[in-house]
């Protein structure tokens, strides 16, 4: 193994973001639930079921209406979840594992799922 290859390998393993993504992929790709797919493989405008961990949760008004936004990460990608008319939802907090179902759309290059059905994962 050359020095540059060794450095790249160590750098990849030492990067905390890569480690987190690897852990999320291992955790949610082996969920065993039929119909659950990876965020990176999820097609737009079709009903899909996704699993992952919430990375961020923020209150961001849209056109004067409260909207709770959360970023769902499964290690293969990130998608924004939006609940319109909600300021807070019990159990929706950063770090929480969740399964969501809905249709994915894109707005300004950002993939989002509006008002998804959700189930908290213990």
JSON list of C-alpha atoms in Angstrom, two decimals:
[
{"chain": "A", "resi": 1, "resn": "UNK", "atom": "CA", "xyz": [0.00, 0.00, 0.00]},
{"chain": "A", "resi": 2, "resn": "UNK", "atom": "CA", "xyz": [1.46, 3.38, -0.98]},
{"chain": "A", "resi": 3, "resn": "UNK", "atom": "CA", "xyz": [1.69, 6.32, 1.42]},
{"chain": "A", "resi": 4, "resn": "UNK", "atom": "CA", "xyz": [-1.02, 8.28, -0.42]},
{"chain": "A", "resi": 5, "resn": "UNK", "atom": "CA", "xyz": [-3.42, 5.33, -0.36]},
{"chain": "A", "resi": 6, "resn": "UNK", "atom": "CA", "xyz": [-2.76, 4.83, 3.33]},
{"chain": "A", "resi": 7, "resn": "UNK", "atom": "CA", "xyz": [-3.37, 8.53, 4.03]},
{"chain": "A", "resi": 8, "resn": "UNK", "atom": "CA", "xyz": [-6.67, 8.51, 2.11]},
{"chain": "A", "resi": 9, "resn": "UNK", "atom": "CA", "xyz": [-7.81, 5.40, 3.97]},
{"chain": "A", "resi": 10, "resn": "UNK", "atom": "CA", "xyz": [-6.94, 6.85, 7.37]},
{"chain": "A", "resi": 11, "resn": "UNK", "atom": "CA", "xyz": [-8.54, 10.18, 6.45]},
{"chain": "A", "resi": 12, "resn": "UNK", "atom": "CA", "xyz": [-11.75, 8.44, 5.33]},
{"chain": "A", "resi": 13, "resn": "UNK", "atom": "CA", "xyz": [-11.97, 6.42, 8.55]},
{"chain": "A", "resi": 14, "resn": "UNK", "atom": "CA", "xyz": [-11.09, 9.44, 10.73]},
{"chain": "A", "resi": 15, "resn": "UNK", "atom": "CA", "xyz": [-13.75, 11.70, 9.23]},
{"chain": "A", "resi": 16, "resn": "UNK", "atom": "CA", "xyz": [-16.67, 11.77, 11.74]},
{"chain": "A", "resi": 17, "resn": "UNK", "atom": "CA", "xyz": [-19.22, 12.57, 9.00]},
{"chain": "A", "resi": 18, "resn": "UNK", "atom": "CA", "xyz": [-18.24, 9.47, 7.05]},
{"chain": "A", "resi": 19, "resn": "UNK", "atom": "CA", "xyz": [-18.38, 7.36, 10.21]},
{"chain": "A", "resi": 20, "resn": "UNK", "atom": "CA", "xyz": [-21.88, 8.64, 11.01]},
{"chain": "A", "resi": 21, "resn": "UNK", "atom": "CA", "xyz": [-23.10, 7.96, 7.46]},
{"chain": "A", "resi": 22, "resn": "UNK", "atom": "CA", "xyz": [-21.61, 4.46, 7.56]},
{"chain": "A", "resi": 23, "resn": "UNK", "atom": "CA", "xyz": [-23.36, 3.78, 10.88]},
{"chain": "A", "resi": 24, "resn": "UNK", "atom": "CA", "xyz": [-26.69, 5.09, 9.54]},
{"chain": "A", "resi": 25, "resn": "UNK", "atom": "CA", "xyz": [-26.40, 2.97, 6.39]},
{"chain": "A", "resi": 26, "resn": "UNK", "atom": "CA", "xyz": [-25.72, -0.14, 8.48]},
{"chain": "A", "resi": 27, "resn": "UNK", "atom": "CA", "xyz": [-28.59, 0.65, 10.85]},
{"chain": "A", "resi": 28, "resn": "UNK", "atom": "CA", "xyz": [-31.30, 1.52, 8.31]},
{"chain": "A", "resi": 29, "resn": "UNK", "atom": "CA", "xyz": [-30.34, -0.59, 5.29]},
{"chain": "A", "resi": 30, "resn": "UNK", "atom": "CA", "xyz": [-30.82, -3.72, 7.37]},
{"chain": "A", "resi": 31, "resn": "UNK", "atom": "CA", "xyz": [-34.15, -2.58, 8.78]},
{"chain": "A", "resi": 32, "resn": "UNK", "atom": "CA", "xyz": [-35.74, -5.78, 7.43]},
{"chain": "A", "resi": 33, "resn": "UNK", "atom": "CA", "xyz": [-39.02, -4.00, 6.67]},
{"chain": "A", "resi": 34, "resn": "UNK", "atom": "CA", "xyz": [-40.36, -4.65, 3.22]},
{"chain": "A", "resi": 35, "resn": "UNK", "atom": "CA", "xyz": [-41.05, -1.58, 1.15]},
{"chain": "A", "resi": 36, "resn": "UNK", "atom": "CA", "xyz": [-38.48, 0.60, 2.96]},
{"chain": "A", "resi": 37, "resn": "UNK", "atom": "CA", "xyz": [-35.92, 2.03, 0.55]},
{"chain": "A", "resi": 38, "resn": "UNK", "atom": "CA", "xyz": [-32.83, 4.22, 0.80]},
{"chain": "A", "resi": 39, "resn": "UNK", "atom": "CA", "xyz": [-33.20, 7.97, 0.37]},
{"chain": "A", "resi": 40, "resn": "UNK", "atom": "CA", "xyz": [-30.70, 7.93, -2.50]},
{"chain": "A", "resi": 41, "resn": "UNK", "atom": "CA", "xyz": [-32.84, 5.34, -4.35]},
{"chain": "A", "resi": 42, "resn": "UNK", "atom": "CA", "xyz": [-36.22, 6.97, -3.64]},
{"chain": "A", "resi": 43, "resn": "UNK", "atom": "CA", "xyz": [-37.95, 8.19, -6.80]},
{"chain": "A", "resi": 44, "resn": "UNK", "atom": "CA", "xyz": [-39.73, 11.55, -6.92]},
{"chain": "A", "resi": 45, "resn": "UNK", "atom": "CA", "xyz": [-43.55, 11.77, -7.12]},
{"chain": "A", "resi": 46, "resn": "UNK", "atom": "CA", "xyz": [-44.13, 8.17, -6.03]},
{"chain": "A", "resi": 47, "resn": "UNK", "atom": "CA", "xyz": [-45.28, 6.95, -2.63]},
{"chain": "A", "resi": 48, "resn": "UNK", "atom": "CA", "xyz": [-42.23, 5.73, -0.71]},
{"chain": "A", "resi": 49, "resn": "UNK", "atom": "CA", "xyz": [-41.34, 4.59, 2.80]},
{"chain": "A", "resi": 50, "resn": "UNK", "atom": "CA", "xyz": [-38.04, 5.78, 4.27]},
{"chain": "A", "resi": 51, "resn": "UNK", "atom": "CA", "xyz": [-36.22, 5.19, 7.56]},
{"chain": "A", "resi": 52, "resn": "UNK", "atom": "CA", "xyz": [-33.47, 7.21, 9.16]},
{"chain": "A", "resi": 53, "resn": "UNK", "atom": "CA", "xyz": [-32.47, 9.59, 11.92]},
{"chain": "A", "resi": 54, "resn": "UNK", "atom": "CA", "xyz": [-33.53, 13.22, 12.20]},
{"chain": "A", "resi": 55, "resn": "UNK", "atom": "CA", "xyz": [-30.49, 15.44, 11.82]},
{"chain": "A", "resi": 56, "resn": "UNK", "atom": "CA", "xyz": [-32.12, 18.84, 12.45]},
{"chain": "A", "resi": 57, "resn": "UNK", "atom": "CA", "xyz": [-35.57, 20.10, 13.41]},
{"chain": "A", "resi": 58, "resn": "UNK", "atom": "CA", "xyz": [-36.49, 23.76, 12.87]},
{"chain": "A", "resi": 59, "resn": "UNK", "atom": "CA", "xyz": [-39.56, 25.99, 12.81]},
{"chain": "A", "resi": 60, "resn": "UNK", "atom": "CA", "xyz": [-39.59, 27.84, 9.49]},
{"chain": "A", "resi": 61, "resn": "UNK", "atom": "CA", "xyz": [-42.73, 29.78, 8.51]},
{"chain": "A", "resi": 62, "resn": "UNK", "atom": "CA", "xyz": [-43.82, 29.45, 4.87]},
{"chain": "A", "resi": 63, "resn": "UNK", "atom": "CA", "xyz": [-46.05, 32.18, 3.43]},
{"chain": "A", "resi": 64, "resn": "UNK", "atom": "CA", "xyz": [-47.09, 33.21, 6.93]},
{"chain": "A", "resi": 65, "resn": "UNK", "atom": "CA", "xyz": [-48.01, 29.64, 7.95]},
{"chain": "A", "resi": 66, "resn": "UNK", "atom": "CA", "xyz": [-45.95, 27.84, 10.60]},
{"chain": "A", "resi": 67, "resn": "UNK", "atom": "CA", "xyz": [-44.00, 24.89, 9.22]},
{"chain": "A", "resi": 68, "resn": "UNK", "atom": "CA", "xyz": [-41.96, 22.36, 11.15]},
{"chain": "A", "resi": 69, "resn": "UNK", "atom": "CA", "xyz": [-39.00, 21.16, 9.06]},
{"chain": "A", "resi": 70, "resn": "UNK", "atom": "CA", "xyz": [-36.71, 18.23, 9.78]},
{"chain": "A", "resi": 71, "resn": "UNK", "atom": "CA", "xyz": [-33.81, 16.71, 7.87]},
{"chain": "A", "resi": 72, "resn": "UNK", "atom": "CA", "xyz": [-33.95, 12.91, 7.62]},
{"chain": "A", "resi": 73, "resn": "UNK", "atom": "CA", "xyz": [-30.62, 11.13, 7.05]},
{"chain": "A", "resi": 74, "resn": "UNK", "atom": "CA", "xyz": [-30.19, 7.41, 6.38]},
{"chain": "A", "resi": 75, "resn": "UNK", "atom": "CA", "xyz": [-26.50, 7.52, 5.45]},
{"chain": "A", "resi": 76, "resn": "UNK", "atom": "CA", "xyz": [-27.22, 7.43, 1.70]},
{"chain": "A", "resi": 77, "resn": "UNK", "atom": "CA", "xyz": [-28.80, 10.86, 1.49]},
{"chain": "A", "resi": 78, "resn": "UNK", "atom": "CA", "xyz": [-30.81, 13.57, 3.22]},
{"chain": "A", "resi": 79, "resn": "UNK", "atom": "CA", "xyz": [-34.39, 14.65, 2.62]},
{"chain": "A", "resi": 80, "resn": "UNK", "atom": "CA", "xyz": [-36.35, 17.52, 4.16]},
{"chain": "A", "resi": 81, "resn": "UNK", "atom": "CA", "xyz": [-39.60, 16.63, 5.91]},
{"chain": "A", "resi": 82, "resn": "UNK", "atom": "CA", "xyz": [-42.16, 19.46, 6.20]},
{"chain": "A", "resi": 83, "resn": "UNK", "atom": "CA", "xyz": [-45.28, 19.53, 8.35]},
{"chain": "A", "resi": 84, "resn": "UNK", "atom": "CA", "xyz": [-47.30, 22.63, 7.43]},
{"chain": "A", "resi": 85, "resn": "UNK", "atom": "CA", "xyz": [-49.36, 24.31, 10.16]},
{"chain": "A", "resi": 86, "resn": "UNK", "atom": "CA", "xyz": [-47.34, 22.70, 12.94]},
{"chain": "A", "resi": 87, "resn": "UNK", "atom": "CA", "xyz": [-45.05, 24.44, 15.39]},
{"chain": "A", "resi": 88, "resn": "UNK", "atom": "CA", "xyz": [-44.09, 21.29, 17.27]},
{"chain": "A", "resi": 89, "resn": "UNK", "atom": "CA", "xyz": [-44.74, 17.54, 17.14]},
{"chain": "A", "resi": 90, "resn": "UNK", "atom": "CA", "xyz": [-44.11, 15.40, 20.21]},
{"chain": "A", "resi": 91, "resn": "UNK", "atom": "CA", "xyz": [-41.16, 13.05, 19.62]},
{"chain": "A", "resi": 92, "resn": "UNK", "atom": "CA", "xyz": [-39.87, 14.88, 16.53]},
{"chain": "A", "resi": 93, "resn": "UNK", "atom": "CA", "xyz": [-36.43, 15.96, 17.71]},
{"chain": "A", "resi": 94, "resn": "UNK", "atom": "CA", "xyz": [-32.82, 15.75, 16.48]},
{"chain": "A", "resi": 95, "resn": "UNK", "atom": "CA", "xyz": [-31.30, 12.29, 16.76]},
{"chain": "A", "resi": 96, "resn": "UNK", "atom": "CA", "xyz": [-34.68, 10.51, 16.79]},
{"chain": "A", "resi": 97, "resn": "UNK", "atom": "CA", "xyz": [-35.12, 7.45, 14.56]},
{"chain": "A", "resi": 98, "resn": "UNK", "atom": "CA", "xyz": [-38.23, 7.66, 12.43]},
{"chain": "A", "resi": 99, "resn": "UNK", "atom": "CA", "xyz": [-40.01, 5.95, 9.54]},
{"chain": "A", "resi": 100, "resn": "UNK", "atom": "CA", "xyz": [-41.92, 8.18, 7.12]},
{"chain": "A", "resi": 101, "resn": "UNK", "atom": "CA", "xyz": [-44.26, 7.57, 4.20]},
{"chain": "A", "resi": 102, "resn": "UNK", "atom": "CA", "xyz": [-45.27, 9.99, 1.48]},
{"chain": "A", "resi": 103, "resn": "UNK", "atom": "CA", "xyz": [-44.37, 11.46, -1.89]},
{"chain": "A", "resi": 104, "resn": "UNK", "atom": "CA", "xyz": [-41.10, 13.25, -2.58]},
{"chain": "A", "resi": 105, "resn": "UNK", "atom": "CA", "xyz": [-41.04, 16.48, -4.51]},
{"chain": "A", "resi": 106, "resn": "UNK", "atom": "CA", "xyz": [-38.32, 18.98, -5.33]},
{"chain": "A", "resi": 107, "resn": "UNK", "atom": "CA", "xyz": [-38.41, 22.72, -4.72]},
{"chain": "A", "resi": 108, "resn": "UNK", "atom": "CA", "xyz": [-35.42, 24.89, -5.67]},
{"chain": "A", "resi": 109, "resn": "UNK", "atom": "CA", "xyz": [-33.26, 21.76, -5.97]},
{"chain": "A", "resi": 110, "resn": "UNK", "atom": "CA", "xyz": [-34.10, 20.50, -2.47]},
{"chain": "A", "resi": 111, "resn": "UNK", "atom": "CA", "xyz": [-35.93, 17.18, -2.15]},
{"chain": "A", "resi": 112, "resn": "UNK", "atom": "CA", "xyz": [-38.78, 17.36, 0.34]},
{"chain": "A", "resi": 113, "resn": "UNK", "atom": "CA", "xyz": [-41.69, 15.32, 1.62]},
{"chain": "A", "resi": 114, "resn": "UNK", "atom": "CA", "xyz": [-44.68, 17.39, 2.77]},
{"chain": "A", "resi": 115, "resn": "UNK", "atom": "CA", "xyz": [-46.85, 16.24, 5.68]},
{"chain": "A", "resi": 116, "resn": "UNK", "atom": "CA", "xyz": [-45.56, 12.65, 5.70]},
{"chain": "A", "resi": 117, "resn": "UNK", "atom": "CA", "xyz": [-47.12, 9.90, 7.76]},
{"chain": "A", "resi": 118, "resn": "UNK", "atom": "CA", "xyz": [-44.60, 9.02, 10.41]},
{"chain": "A", "resi": 119, "resn": "UNK", "atom": "CA", "xyz": [-43.83, 6.42, 13.03]},
{"chain": "A", "resi": 120, "resn": "UNK", "atom": "CA", "xyz": [-41.23, 6.92, 15.74]},
{"chain": "A", "resi": 121, "resn": "UNK", "atom": "CA", "xyz": [-38.78, 4.04, 16.01]},
{"chain": "A", "resi": 122, "resn": "UNK", "atom": "CA", "xyz": [-37.93, 3.03, 19.59]}
]
